[in-house]
Coordinates of N, CA and C in Angstrom, one line a residue:
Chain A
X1 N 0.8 -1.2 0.0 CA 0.0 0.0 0.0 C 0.9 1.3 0.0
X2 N 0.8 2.6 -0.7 CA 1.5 3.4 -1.2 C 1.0 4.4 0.5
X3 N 2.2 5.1 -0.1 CA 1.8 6.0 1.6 C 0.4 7.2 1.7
X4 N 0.5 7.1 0.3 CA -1.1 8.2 0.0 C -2.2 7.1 0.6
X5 N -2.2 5.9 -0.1 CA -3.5 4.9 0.0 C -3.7 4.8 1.6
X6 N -2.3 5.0 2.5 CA -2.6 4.3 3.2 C -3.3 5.7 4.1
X7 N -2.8 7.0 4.0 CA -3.5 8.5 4.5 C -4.9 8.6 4.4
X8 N -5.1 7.9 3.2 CA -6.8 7.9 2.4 C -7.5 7.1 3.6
X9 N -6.8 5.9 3.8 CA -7.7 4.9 4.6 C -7.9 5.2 6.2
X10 N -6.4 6.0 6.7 CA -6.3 6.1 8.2 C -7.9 7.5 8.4
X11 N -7.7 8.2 6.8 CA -8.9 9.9 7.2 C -10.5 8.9 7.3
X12 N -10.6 8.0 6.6 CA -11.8 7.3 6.5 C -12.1 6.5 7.8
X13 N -10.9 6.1 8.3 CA -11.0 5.2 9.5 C -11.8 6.2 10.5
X14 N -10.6 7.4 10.6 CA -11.3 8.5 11.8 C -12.5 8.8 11.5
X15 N -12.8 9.6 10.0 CA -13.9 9.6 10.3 C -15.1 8.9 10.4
X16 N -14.9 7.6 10.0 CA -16.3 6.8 10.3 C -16.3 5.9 11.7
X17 N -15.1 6.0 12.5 CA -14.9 5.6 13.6 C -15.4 6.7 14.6
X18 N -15.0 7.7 14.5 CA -15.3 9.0 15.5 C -16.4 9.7 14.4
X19 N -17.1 8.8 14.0 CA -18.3 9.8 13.4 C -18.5 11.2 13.3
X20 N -17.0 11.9 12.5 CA -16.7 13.0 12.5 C -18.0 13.8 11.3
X21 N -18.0 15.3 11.2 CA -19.2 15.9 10.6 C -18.3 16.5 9.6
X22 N -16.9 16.1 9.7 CA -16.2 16.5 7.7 C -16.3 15.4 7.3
X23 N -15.3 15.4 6.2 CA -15.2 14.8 5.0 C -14.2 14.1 5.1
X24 N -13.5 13.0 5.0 CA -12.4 12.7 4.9 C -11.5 13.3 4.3
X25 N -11.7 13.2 3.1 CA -10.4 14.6 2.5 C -10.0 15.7 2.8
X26 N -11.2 16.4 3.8 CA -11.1 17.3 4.4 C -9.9 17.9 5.5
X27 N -9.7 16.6 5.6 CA -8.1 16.4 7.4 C -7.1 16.8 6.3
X28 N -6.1 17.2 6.6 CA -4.8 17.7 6.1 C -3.9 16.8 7.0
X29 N -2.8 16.0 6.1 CA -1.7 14.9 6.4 C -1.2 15.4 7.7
X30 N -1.3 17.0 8.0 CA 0.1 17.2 9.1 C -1.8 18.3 10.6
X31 N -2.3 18.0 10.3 CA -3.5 18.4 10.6 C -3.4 17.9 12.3
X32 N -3.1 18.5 13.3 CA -3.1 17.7 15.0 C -4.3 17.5 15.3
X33 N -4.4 15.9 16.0 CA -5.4 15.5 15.7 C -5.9 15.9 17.4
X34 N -5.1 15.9 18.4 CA -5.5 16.4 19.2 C -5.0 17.9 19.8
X35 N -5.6 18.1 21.3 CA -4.9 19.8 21.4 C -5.8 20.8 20.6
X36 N -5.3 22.2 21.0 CA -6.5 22.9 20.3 C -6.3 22.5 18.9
X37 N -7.4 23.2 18.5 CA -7.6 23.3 16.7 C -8.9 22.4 16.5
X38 N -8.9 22.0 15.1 CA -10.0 22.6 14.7 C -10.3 20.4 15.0
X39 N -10.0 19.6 15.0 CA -10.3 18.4 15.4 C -10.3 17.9 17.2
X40 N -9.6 18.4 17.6 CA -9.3 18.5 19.3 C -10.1 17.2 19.6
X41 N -9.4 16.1 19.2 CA -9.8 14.4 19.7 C -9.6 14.4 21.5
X42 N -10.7 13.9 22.1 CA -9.8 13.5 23.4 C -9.9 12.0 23.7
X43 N -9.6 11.8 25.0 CA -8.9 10.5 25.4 C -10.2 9.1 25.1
X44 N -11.1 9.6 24.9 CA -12.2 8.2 24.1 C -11.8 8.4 22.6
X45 N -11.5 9.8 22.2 CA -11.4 9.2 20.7 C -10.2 8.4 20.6
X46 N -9.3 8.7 21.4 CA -7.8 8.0 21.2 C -8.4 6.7 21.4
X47 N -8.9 6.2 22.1 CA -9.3 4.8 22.1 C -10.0 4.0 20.8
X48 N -10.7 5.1 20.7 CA -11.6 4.4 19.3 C -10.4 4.6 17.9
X49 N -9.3 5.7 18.4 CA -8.4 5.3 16.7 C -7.4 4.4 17.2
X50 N -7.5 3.8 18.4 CA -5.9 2.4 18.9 C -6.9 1.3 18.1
X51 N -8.5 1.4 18.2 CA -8.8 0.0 18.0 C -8.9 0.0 16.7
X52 N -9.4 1.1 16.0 CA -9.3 1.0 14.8 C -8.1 0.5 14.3
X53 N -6.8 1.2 14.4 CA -5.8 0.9 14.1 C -5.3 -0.5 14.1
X54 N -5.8 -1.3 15.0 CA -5.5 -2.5 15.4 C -6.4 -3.3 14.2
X55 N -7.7 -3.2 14.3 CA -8.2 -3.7 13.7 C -8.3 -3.7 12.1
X56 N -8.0 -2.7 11.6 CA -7.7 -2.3 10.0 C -7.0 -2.2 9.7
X57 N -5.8 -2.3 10.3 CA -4.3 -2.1 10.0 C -3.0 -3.2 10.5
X58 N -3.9 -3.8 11.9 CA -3.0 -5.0 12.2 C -1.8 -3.9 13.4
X59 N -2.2 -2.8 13.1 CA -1.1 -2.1 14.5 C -1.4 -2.3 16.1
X60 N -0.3 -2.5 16.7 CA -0.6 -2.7 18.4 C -0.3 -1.0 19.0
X61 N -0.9 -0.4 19.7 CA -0.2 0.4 20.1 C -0.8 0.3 21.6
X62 N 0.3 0.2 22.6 CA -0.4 -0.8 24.0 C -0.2 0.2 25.2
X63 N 0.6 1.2 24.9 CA 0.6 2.2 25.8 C 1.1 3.8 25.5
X64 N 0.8 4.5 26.4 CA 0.7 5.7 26.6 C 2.1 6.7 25.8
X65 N 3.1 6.3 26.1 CA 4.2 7.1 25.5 C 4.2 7.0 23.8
X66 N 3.9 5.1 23.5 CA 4.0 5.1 22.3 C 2.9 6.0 21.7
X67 N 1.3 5.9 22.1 CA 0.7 6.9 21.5 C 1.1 8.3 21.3
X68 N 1.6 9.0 22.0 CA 1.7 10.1 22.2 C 3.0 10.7 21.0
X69 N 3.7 9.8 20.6 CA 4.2 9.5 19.1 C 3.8 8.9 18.4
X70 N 3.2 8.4 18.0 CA 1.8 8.3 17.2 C 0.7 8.6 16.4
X71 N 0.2 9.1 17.8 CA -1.3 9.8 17.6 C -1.1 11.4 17.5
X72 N -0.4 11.9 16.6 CA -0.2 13.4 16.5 C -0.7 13.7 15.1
X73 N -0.9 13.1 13.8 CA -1.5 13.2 12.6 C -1.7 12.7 11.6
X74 N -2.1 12.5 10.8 CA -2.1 11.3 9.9 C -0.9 11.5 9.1
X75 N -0.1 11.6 9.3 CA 1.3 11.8 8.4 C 2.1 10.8 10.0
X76 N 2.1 11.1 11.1 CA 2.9 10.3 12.1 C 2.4 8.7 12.2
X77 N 0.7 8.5 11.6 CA 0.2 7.6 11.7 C 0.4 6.8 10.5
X78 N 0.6 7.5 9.4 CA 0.9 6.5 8.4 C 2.5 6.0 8.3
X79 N 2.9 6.9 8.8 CA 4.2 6.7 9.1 C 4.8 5.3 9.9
X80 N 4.3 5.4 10.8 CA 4.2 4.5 11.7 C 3.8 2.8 11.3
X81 N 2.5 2.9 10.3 CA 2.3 2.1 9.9 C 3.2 1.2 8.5
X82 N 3.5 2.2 7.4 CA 4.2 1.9 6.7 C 5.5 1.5 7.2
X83 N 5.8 1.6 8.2 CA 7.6 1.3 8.9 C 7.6 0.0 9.5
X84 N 6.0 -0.7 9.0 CA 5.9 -2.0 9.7 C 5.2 -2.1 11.2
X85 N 5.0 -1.3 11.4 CA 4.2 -1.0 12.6 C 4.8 -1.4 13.9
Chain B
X1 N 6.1 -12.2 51.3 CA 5.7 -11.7 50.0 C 4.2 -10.3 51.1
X2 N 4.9 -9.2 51.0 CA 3.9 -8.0 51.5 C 2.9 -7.7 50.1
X3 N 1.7 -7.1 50.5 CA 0.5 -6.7 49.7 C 0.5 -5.8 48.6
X4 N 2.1 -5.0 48.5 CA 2.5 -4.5 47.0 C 2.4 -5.6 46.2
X5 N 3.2 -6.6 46.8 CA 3.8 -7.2 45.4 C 2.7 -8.6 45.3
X6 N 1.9 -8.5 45.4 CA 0.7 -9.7 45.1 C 0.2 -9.2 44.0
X7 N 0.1 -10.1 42.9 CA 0.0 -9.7 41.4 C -2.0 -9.5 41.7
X8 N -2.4 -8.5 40.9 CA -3.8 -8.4 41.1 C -4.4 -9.9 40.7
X9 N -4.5 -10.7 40.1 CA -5.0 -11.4 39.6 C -4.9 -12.6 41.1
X10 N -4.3 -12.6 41.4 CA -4.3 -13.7 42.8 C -4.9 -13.1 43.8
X11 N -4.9 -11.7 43.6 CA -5.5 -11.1 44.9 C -7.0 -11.6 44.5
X12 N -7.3 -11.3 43.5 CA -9.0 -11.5 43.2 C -9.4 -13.2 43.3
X13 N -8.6 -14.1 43.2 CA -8.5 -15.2 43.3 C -9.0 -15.8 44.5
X14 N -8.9 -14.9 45.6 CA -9.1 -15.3 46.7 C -10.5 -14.6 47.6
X15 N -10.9 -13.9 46.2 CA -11.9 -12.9 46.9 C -13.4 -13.7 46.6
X16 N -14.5 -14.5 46.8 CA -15.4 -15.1 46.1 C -16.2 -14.3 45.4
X17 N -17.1 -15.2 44.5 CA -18.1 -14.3 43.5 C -18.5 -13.5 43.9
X18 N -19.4 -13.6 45.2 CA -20.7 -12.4 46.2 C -19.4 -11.5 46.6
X19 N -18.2 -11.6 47.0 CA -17.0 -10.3 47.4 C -17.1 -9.6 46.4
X20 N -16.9 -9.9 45.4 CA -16.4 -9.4 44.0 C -16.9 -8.5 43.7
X21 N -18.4 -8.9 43.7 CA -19.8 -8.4 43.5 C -20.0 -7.3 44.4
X22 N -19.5 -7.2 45.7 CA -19.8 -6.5 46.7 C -18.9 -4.9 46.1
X23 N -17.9 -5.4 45.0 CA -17.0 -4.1 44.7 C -17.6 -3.2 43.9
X24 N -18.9 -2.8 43.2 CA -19.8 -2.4 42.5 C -20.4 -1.1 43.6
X25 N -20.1 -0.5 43.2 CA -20.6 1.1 44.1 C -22.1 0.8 44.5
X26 N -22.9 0.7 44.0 CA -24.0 0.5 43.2 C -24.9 -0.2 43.9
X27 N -25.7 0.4 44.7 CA -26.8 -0.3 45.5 C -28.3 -0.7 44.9
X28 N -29.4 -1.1 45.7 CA -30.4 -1.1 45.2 C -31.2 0.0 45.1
X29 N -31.8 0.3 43.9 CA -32.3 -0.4 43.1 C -31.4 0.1 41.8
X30 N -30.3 0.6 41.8 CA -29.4 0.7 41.0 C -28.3 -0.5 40.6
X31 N -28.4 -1.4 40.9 CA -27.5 -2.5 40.8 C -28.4 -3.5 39.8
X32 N -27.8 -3.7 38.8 CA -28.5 -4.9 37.8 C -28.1 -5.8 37.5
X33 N -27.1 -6.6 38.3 CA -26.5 -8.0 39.0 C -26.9 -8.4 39.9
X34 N -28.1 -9.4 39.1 CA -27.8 -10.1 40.9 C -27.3 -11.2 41.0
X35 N -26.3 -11.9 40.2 CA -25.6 -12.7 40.6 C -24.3 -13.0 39.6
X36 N -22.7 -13.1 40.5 CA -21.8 -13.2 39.4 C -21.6 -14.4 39.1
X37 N -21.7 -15.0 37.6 CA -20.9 -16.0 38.0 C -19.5 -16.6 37.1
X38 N -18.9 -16.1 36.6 CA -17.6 -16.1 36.5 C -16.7 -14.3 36.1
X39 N -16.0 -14.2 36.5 CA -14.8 -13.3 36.5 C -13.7 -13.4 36.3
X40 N -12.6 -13.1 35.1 CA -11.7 -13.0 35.6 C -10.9 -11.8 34.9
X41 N -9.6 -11.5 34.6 CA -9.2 -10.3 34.2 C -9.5 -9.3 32.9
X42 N -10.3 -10.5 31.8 CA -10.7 -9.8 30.5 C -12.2 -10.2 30.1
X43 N -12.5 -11.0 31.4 CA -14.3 -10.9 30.7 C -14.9 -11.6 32.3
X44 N -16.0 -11.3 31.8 CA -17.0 -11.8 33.8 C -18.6 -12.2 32.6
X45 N -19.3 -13.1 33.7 CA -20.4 -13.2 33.2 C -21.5 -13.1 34.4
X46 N -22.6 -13.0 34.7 CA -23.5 -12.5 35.6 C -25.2 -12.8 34.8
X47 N -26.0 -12.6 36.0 CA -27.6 -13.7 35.8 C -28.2 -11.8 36.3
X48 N -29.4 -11.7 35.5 CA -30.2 -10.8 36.1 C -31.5 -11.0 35.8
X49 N -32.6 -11.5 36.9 CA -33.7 -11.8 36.6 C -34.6 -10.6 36.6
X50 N -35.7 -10.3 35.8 CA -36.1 -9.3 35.6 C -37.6 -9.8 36.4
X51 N -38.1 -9.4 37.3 CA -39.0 -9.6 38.2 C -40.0 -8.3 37.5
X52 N -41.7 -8.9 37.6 CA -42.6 -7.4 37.5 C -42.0 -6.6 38.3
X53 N -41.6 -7.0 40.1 CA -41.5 -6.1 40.9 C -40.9 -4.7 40.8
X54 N -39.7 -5.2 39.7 CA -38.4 -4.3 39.7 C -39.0 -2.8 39.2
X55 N -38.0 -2.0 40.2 CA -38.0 -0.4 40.4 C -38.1 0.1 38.6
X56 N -37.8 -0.3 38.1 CA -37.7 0.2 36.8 C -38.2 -0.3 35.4
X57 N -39.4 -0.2 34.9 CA -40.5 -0.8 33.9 C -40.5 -0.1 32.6
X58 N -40.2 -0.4 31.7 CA -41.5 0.2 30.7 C -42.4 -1.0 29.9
X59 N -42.9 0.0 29.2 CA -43.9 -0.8 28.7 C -43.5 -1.4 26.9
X60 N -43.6 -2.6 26.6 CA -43.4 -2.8 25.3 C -44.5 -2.6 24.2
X61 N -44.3 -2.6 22.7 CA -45.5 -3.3 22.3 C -46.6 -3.9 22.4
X62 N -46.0 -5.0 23.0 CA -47.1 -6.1 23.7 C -48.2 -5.4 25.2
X63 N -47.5 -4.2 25.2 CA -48.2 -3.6 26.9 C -47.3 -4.8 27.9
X64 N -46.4 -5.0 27.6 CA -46.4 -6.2 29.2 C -45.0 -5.6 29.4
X65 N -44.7 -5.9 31.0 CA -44.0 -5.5 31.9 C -42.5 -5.8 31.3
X66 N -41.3 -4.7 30.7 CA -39.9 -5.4 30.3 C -39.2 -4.3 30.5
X67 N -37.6 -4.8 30.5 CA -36.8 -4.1 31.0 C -36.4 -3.3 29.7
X68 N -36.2 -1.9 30.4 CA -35.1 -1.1 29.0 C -34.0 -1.7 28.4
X69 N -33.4 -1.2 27.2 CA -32.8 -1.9 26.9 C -31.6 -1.0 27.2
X70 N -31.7 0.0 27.9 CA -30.5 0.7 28.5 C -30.6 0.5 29.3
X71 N -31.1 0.1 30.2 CA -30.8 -0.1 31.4 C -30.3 -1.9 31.1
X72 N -30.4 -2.4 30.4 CA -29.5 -3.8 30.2 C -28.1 -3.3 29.9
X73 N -28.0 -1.8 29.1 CA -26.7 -1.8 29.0 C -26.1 -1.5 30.2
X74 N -26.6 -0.6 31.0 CA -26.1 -0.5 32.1 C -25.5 -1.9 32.7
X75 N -26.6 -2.4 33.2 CA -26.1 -3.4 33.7 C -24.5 -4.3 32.7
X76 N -24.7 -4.5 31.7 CA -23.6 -4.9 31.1 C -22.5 -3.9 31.6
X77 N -22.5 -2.5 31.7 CA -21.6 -1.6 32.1 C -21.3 -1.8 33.4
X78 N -22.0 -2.5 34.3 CA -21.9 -2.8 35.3 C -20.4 -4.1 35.5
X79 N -21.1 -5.0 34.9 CA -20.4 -5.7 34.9 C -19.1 -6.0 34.2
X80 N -19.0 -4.7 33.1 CA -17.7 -4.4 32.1 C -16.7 -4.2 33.7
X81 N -17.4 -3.0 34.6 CA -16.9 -1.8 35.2 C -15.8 -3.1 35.9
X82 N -17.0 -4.1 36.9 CA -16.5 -5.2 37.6 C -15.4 -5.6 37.0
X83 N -15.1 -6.2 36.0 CA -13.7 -6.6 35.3 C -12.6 -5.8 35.4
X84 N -12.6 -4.7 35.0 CA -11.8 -3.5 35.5 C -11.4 -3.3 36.5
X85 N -12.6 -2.7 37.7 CA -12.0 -2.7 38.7 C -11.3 -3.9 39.7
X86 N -11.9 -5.1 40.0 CA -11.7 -6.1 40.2 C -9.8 -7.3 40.2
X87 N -9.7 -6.3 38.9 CA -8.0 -7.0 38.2 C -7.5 -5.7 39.0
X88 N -7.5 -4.8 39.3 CA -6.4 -3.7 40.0 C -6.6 -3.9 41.7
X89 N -5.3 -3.5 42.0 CA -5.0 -3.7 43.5 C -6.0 -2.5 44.5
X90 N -6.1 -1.4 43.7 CA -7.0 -0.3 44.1 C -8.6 -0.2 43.8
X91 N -9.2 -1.7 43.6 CA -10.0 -1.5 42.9 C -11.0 0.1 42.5
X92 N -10.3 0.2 41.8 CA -10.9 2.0 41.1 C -11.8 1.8 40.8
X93 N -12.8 2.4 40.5 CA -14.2 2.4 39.8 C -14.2 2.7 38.7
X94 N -14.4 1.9 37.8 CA -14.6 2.4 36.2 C -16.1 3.1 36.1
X95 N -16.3 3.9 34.9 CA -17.2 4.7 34.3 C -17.5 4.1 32.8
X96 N -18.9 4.3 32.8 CA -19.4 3.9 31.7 C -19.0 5.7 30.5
X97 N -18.0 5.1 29.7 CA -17.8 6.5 29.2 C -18.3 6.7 27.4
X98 N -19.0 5.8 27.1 CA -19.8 5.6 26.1 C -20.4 4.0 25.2
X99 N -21.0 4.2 24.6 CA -22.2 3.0 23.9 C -22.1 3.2 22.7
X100 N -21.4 1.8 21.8 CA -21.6 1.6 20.3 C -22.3 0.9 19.9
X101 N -22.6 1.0 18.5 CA -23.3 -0.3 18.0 C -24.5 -1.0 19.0
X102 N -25.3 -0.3 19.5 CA -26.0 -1.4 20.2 C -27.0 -1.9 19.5
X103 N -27.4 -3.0 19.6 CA -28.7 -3.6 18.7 C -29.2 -4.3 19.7
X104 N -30.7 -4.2 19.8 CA -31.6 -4.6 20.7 C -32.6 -5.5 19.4
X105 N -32.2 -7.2 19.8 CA -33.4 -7.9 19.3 C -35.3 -7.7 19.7
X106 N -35.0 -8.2 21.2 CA -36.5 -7.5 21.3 C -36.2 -7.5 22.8
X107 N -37.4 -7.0 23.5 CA -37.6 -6.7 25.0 C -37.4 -7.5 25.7
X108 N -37.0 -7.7 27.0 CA -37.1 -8.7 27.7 C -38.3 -8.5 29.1
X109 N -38.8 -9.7 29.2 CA -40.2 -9.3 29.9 C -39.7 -10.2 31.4
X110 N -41.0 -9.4 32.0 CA -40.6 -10.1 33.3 C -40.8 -11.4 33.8
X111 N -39.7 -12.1 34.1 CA -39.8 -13.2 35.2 C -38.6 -14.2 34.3
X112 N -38.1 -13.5 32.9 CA -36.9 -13.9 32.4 C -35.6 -13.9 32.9
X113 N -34.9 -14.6 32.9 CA -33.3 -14.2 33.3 C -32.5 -13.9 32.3
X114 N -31.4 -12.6 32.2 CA -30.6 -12.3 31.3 C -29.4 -12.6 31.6
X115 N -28.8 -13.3 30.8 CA -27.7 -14.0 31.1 C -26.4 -12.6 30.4
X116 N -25.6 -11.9 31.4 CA -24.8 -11.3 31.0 C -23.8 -11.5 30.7
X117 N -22.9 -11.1 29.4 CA -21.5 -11.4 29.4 C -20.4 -10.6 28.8
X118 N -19.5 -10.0 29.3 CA -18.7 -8.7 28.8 C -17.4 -9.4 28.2
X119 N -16.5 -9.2 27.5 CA -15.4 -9.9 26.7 C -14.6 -8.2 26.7
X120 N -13.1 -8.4 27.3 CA -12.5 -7.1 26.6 C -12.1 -7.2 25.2
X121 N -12.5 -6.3 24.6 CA -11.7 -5.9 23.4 C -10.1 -5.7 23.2
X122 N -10.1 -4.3 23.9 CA -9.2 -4.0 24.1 C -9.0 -2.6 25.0
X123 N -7.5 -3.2 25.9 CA -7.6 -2.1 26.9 C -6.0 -1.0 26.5
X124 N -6.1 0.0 27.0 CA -5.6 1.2 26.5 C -5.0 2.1 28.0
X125 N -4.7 2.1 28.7 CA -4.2 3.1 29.8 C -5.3 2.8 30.9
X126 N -5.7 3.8 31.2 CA -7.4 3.4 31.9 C -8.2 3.3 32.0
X127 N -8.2 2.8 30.5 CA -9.8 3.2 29.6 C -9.9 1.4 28.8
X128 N -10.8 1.0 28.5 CA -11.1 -0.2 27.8 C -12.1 -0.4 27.2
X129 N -12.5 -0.7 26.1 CA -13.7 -1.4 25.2 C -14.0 -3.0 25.3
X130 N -15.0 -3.1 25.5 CA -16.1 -4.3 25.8 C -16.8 -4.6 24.6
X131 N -16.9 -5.8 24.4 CA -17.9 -6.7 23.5 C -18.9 -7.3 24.5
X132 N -20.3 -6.5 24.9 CA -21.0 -6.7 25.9 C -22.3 -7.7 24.6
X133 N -22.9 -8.7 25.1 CA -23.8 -9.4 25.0 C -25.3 -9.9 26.5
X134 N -26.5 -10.0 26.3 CA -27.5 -9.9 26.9 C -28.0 -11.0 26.2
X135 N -28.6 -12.2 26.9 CA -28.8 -14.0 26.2 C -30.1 -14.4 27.1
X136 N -30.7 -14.9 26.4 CA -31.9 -15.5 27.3 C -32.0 -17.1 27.1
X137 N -31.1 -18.0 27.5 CA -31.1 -19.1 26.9 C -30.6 -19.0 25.8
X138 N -30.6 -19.8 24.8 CA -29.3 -19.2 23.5 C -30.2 -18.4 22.8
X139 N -31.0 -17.6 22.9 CA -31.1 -16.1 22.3 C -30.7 -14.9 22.4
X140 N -30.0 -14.5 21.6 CA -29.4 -13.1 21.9 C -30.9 -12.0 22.3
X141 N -30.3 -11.1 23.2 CA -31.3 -10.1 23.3 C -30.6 -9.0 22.9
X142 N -29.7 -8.6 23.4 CA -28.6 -7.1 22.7 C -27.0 -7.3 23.0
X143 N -26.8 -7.1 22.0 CA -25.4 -6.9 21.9 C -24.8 -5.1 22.2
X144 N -23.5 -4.8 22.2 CA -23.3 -3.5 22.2 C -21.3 -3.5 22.4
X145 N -21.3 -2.7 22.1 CA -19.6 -2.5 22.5 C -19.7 -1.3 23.7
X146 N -18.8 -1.4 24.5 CA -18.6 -0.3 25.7 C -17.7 -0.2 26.0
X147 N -17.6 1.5 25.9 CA -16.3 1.8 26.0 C -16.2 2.3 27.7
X148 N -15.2 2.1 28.6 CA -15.3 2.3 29.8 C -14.0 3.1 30.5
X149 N -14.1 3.8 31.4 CA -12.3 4.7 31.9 C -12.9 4.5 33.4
X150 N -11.7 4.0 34.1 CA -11.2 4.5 35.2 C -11.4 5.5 35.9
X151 N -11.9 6.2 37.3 CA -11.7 7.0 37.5 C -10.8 8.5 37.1
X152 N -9.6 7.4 37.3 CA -8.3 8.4 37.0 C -8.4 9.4 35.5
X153 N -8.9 8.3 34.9 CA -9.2 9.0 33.5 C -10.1 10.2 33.4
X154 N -11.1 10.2 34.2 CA -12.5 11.3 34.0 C -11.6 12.0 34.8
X155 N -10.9 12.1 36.1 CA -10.0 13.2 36.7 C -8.8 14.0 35.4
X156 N -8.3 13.2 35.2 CA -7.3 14.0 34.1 C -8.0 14.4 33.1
X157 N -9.2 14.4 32.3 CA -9.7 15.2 31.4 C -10.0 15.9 32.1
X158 N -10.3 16.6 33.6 CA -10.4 17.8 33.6 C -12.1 18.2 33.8

């Protein structure tokens, strides 16, 4: 999977996981997913994107530090993923 | 061997079903267990007979006496919560911190037993998701996913 394909799938994941009110295309690659601004995820959505992740993607992410390098945008997430997870 | 270092899981080992049960904040007529019968660190199962008596009714289709189907989640939240707190040495109190996917087959009426049973999904810091099911004999009544946090967790968001 190309690192675009894999951006496409992680914006679709969030949004139909966190039943967000944009568009997927809409998220920008370097876009923070949490913290102020304009998505400001908190500590349930991080749950709902570990399981997603796990489940659509085969990623473990089992604790706190690792998310917190991780779960910063869909550019650190695909990253992450493509490096073998 | 002092009471740090007793791995939670032995500690709970030694506590019986009705103790376990006893760790549930949750008095009458808020309690929707009345009976545990297996626990252990990633799933518990529990009996809840639904009596006309009980504090809390609605009415179905049929007009006849059945339980909500949120208040069956509750009770599954109940019992997610038990798993949770139960494996930690501080038994913390989990929170019901949201409900997926629920699907409710049909009502359950009174004088049925709902056979409860929570499965972790997956757990995450102090927070965990549940694959909660509600069975009356081998029929499903509702399924749902539940997501659940720790005290600690609802304190640090603030």
């Amino acid at each position: 999977m190309s690192s675009e394909e894999t951006k496409t799938k992680i914006k679709e994941m969030l949004a139909t996981r966190l039943k967000l009110t944009i568009k997927p295309e809409d998220i920008a690659d370097d876009e923070p997913l949490f913290g102020p601004g304009r998505l400001s995820f908190d500590s349930i959505d991080a749950l709902e994107i570990v399981v997603g992740l796990q489940k659509e993607f085969g990623c473990v992410i089992d604790n706190k530090d690792k998310a917190e390098k991780i779960l910063i945008s869909v550019n650190t997430i695909a990253e992450f993923i493509n490096n073998g997870a | 061997m002092n009471s740090t270092t007793v791995p939670a899981h032995q500690k709970q080992a030694k506590r019986t079903l009705d103790q376990t049960l006893l760790l549930l904040p949750h008095a009458y007529p808020f309690r929707f267990l009345d009976r545990l019968i297996e626990i252990n660190e990633t799933s518990a199962k529990a009996v809840k007979t639904i009596s006309a008596n009980d504090f809390f009714h609605v009415k179905d289709n049929a007009s006849a006496s059945a339980l909500s189907p949120l208040l069956i989640a509750e009770a599954l939240a109940q019992l997610s919560g038990l798993v949770m707190a139960s494996s930690r040495e501080d038994y913390t109190s989990a929170y019901l911190a949201g409900i997926n996917n629920l699907e409710l087959k049909r009502m359950p009426r009174a004088g049925e037993s709902l056979h409860l049973q929570t499965e972790t999904i997956i757990t995450f810091e102090t927070m965990a998701k549940f694959l909660a099911k509600a069975t009356i004999g081998a029929e499903e009544i509702l399924e749902c996913e539940l997501t659940m946090a720790l005290n600690q967790a609802i304190k640090s968001r603030g």
